[in-house]
GROMACS .gro file of N, CA and C in nm:
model
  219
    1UNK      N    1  -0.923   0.031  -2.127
    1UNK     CA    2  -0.990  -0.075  -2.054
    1UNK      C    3  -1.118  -0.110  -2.128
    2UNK      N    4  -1.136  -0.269  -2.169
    2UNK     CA    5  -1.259  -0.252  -2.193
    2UNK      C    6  -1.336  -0.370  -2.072
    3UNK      N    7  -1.484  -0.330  -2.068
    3UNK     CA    8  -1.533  -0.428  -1.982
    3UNK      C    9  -1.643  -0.524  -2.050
    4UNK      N   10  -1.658  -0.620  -2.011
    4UNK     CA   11  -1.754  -0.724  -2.054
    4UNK      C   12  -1.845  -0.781  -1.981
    5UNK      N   13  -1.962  -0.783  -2.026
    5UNK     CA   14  -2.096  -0.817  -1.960
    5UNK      C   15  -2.175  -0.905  -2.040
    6UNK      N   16  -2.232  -0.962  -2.018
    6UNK     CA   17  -2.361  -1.078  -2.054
    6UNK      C   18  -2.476  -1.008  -2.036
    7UNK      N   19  -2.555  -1.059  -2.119
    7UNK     CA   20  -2.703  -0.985  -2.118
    7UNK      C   21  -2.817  -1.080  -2.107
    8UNK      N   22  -2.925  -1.095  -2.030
    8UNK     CA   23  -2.994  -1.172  -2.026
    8UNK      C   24  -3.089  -1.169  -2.155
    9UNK      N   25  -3.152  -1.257  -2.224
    9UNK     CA   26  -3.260  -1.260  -2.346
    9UNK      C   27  -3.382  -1.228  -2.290
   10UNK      N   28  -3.427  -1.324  -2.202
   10UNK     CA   29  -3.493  -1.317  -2.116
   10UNK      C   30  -3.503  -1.313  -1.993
   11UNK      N   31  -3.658  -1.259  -1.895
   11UNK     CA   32  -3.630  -1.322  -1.776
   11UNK      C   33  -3.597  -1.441  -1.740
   12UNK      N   34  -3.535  -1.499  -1.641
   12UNK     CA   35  -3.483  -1.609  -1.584
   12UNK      C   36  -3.469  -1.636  -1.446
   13UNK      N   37  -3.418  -1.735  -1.365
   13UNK     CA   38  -3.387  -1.767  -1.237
   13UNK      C   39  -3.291  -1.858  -1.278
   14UNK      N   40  -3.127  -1.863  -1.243
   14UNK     CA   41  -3.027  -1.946  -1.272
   14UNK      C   42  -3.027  -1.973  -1.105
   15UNK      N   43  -2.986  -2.130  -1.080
   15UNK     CA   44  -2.916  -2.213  -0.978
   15UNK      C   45  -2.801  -2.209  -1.003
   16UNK      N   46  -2.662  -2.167  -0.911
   16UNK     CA   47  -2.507  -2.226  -0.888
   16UNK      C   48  -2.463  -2.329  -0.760
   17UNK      N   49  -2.553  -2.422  -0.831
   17UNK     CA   50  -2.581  -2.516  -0.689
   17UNK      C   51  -2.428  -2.531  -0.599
   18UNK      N   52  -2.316  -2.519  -0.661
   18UNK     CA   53  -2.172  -2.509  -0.620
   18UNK      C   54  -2.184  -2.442  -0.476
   19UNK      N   55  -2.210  -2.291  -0.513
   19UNK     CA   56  -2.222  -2.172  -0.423
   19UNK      C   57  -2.361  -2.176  -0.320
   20UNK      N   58  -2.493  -2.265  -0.358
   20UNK     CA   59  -2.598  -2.267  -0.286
   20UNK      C   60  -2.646  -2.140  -0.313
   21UNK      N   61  -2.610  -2.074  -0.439
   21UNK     CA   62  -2.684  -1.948  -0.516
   21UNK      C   63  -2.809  -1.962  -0.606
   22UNK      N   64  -2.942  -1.912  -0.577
   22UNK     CA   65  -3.008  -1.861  -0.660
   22UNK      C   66  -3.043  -1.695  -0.731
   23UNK      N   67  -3.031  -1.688  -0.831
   23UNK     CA   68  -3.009  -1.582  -0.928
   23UNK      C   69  -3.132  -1.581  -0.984
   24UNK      N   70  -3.158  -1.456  -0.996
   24UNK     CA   71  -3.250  -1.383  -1.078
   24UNK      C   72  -3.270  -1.255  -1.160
   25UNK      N   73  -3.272  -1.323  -1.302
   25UNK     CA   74  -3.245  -1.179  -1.418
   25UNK      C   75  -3.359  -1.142  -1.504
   26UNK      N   76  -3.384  -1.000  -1.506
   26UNK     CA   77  -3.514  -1.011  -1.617
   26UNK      C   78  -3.430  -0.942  -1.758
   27UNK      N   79  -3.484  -0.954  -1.801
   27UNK     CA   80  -3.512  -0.933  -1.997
   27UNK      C   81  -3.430  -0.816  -1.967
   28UNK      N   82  -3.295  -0.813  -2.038
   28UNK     CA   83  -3.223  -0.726  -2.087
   28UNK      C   84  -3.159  -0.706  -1.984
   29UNK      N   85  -3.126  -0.759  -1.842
   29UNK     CA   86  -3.023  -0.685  -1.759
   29UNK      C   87  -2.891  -0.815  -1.765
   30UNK      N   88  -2.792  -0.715  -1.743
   30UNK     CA   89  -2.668  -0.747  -1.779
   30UNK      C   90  -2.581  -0.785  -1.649
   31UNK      N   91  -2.509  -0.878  -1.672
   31UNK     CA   92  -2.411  -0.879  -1.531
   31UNK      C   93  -2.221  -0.846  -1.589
   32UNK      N   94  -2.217  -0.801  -1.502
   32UNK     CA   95  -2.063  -0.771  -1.491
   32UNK      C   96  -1.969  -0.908  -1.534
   33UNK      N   97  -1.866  -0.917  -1.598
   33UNK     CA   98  -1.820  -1.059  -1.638
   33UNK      C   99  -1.690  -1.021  -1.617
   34UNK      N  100  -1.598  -0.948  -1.710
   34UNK     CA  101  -1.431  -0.909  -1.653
   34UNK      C  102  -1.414  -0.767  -1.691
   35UNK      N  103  -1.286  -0.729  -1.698
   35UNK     CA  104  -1.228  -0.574  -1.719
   35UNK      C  105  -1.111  -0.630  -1.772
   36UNK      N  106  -1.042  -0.554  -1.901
   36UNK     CA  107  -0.945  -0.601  -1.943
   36UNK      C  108  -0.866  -0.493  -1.991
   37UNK      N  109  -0.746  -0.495  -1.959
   37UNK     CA  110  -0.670  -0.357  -1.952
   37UNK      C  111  -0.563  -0.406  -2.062
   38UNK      N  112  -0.508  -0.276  -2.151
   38UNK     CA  113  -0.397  -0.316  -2.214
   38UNK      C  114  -0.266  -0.257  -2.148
   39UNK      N  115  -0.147  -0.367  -2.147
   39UNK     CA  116  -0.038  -0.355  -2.081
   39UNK      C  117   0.058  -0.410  -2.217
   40UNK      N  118   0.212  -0.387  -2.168
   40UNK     CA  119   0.287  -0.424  -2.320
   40UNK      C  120   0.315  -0.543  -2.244
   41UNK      N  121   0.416  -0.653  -2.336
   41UNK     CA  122   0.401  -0.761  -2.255
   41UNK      C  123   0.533  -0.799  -2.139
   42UNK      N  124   0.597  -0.674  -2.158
   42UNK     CA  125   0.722  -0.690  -2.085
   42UNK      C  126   0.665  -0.611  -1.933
   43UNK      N  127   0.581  -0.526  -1.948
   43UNK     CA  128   0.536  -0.492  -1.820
   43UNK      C  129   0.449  -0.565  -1.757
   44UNK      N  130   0.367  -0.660  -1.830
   44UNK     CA  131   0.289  -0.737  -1.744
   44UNK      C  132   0.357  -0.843  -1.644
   45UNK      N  133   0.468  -0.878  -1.735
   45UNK     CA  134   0.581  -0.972  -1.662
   45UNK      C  135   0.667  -0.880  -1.525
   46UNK      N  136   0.696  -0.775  -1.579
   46UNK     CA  137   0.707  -0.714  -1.444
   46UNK      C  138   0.635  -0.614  -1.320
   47UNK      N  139   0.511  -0.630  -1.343
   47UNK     CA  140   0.409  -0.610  -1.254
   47UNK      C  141   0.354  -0.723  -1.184
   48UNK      N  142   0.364  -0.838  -1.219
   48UNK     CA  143   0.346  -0.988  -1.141
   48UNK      C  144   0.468  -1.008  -1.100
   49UNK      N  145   0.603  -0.996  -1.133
   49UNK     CA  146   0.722  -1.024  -1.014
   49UNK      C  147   0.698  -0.919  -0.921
   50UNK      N  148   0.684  -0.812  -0.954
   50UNK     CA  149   0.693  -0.767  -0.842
   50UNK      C  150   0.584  -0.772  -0.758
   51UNK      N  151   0.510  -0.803  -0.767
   51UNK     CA  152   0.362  -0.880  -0.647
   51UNK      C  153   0.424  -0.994  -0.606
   52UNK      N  154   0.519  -1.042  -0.638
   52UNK     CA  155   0.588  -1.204  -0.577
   52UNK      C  156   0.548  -1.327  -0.703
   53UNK      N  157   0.537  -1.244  -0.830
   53UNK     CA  158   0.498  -1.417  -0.871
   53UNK      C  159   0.578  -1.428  -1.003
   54UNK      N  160   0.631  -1.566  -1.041
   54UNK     CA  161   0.730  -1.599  -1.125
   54UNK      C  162   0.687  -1.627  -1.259
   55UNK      N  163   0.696  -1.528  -1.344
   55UNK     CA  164   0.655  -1.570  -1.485
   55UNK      C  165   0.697  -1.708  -1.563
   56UNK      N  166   0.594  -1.819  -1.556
   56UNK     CA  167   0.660  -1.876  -1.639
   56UNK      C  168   0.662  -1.884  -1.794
   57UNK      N  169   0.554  -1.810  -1.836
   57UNK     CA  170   0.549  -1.848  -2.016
   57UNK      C  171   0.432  -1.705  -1.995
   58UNK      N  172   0.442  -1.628  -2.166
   58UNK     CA  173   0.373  -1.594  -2.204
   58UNK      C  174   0.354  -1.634  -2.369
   59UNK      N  175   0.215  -1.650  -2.417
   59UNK     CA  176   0.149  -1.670  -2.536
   59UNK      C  177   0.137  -1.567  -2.570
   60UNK      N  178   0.156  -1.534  -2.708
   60UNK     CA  179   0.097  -1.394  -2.754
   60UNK      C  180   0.012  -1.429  -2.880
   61UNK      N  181  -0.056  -1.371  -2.919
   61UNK     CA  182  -0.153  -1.360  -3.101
   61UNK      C  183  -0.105  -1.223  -3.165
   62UNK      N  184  -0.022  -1.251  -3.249
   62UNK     CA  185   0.054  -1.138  -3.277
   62UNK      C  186  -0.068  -1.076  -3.394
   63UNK      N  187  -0.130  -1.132  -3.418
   63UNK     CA  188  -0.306  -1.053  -3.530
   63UNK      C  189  -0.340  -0.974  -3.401
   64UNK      N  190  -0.374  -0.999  -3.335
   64UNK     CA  191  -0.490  -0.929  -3.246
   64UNK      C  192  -0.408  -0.857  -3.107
   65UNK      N  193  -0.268  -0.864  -3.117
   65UNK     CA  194  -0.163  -0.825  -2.987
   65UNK      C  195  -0.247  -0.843  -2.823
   66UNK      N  196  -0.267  -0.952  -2.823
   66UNK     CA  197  -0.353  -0.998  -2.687
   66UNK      C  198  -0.195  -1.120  -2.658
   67UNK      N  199  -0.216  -1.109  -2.538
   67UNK     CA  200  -0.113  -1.192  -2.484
   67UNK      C  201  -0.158  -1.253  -2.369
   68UNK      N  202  -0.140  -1.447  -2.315
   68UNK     CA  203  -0.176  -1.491  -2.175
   68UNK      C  204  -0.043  -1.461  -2.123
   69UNK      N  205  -0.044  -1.493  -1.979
   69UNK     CA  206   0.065  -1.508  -1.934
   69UNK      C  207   0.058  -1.610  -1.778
   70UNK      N  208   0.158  -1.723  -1.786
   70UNK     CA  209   0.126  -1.768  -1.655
   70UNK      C  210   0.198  -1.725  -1.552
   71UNK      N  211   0.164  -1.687  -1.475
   71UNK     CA  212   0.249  -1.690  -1.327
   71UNK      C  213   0.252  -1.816  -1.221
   72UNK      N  214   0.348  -1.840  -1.156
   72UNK     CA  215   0.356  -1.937  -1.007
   72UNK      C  216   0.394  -1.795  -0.921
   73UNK      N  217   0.338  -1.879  -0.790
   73UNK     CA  218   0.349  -1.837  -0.674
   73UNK      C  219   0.501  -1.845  -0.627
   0.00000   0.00000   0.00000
């Protein structure tokens, strides 16, 4: 698993006027962004059917073995 975070440069105050969020970061703190797990790509396809969802396509980068994959509901 690896995880990924953003780091602030500086202090700041960000608006997500979307959400009616104001944010506030000082110098050097980091926020949480995703978690990304490695799976092969035939199990990722069958760990989303079996949650109910229909693979339709997966992309792969066969340099870097990272793969998308879409699902429908």
């Amino acid at each position: 698993r690896i995880e990924m975070h953003l780091r602030s440069r500086v202090a700041q105050k960000v608006r997500i006027s979307a959400l009616g969020l104001n944010l506030s970061f000082q110098e050097d703190e980091t926020i949480f962004t995703e978690s990304s797990y490695k799976f092969r790509r035939d199990d990722i396809c069958a760990i989303g059917e079996k949650a109910g969802w229909k693979t339709v396509r997966q992309w792969t980068d066969s340099d870097w073995g990272f793969a998308e994959t879409l699902f429908v509901a």
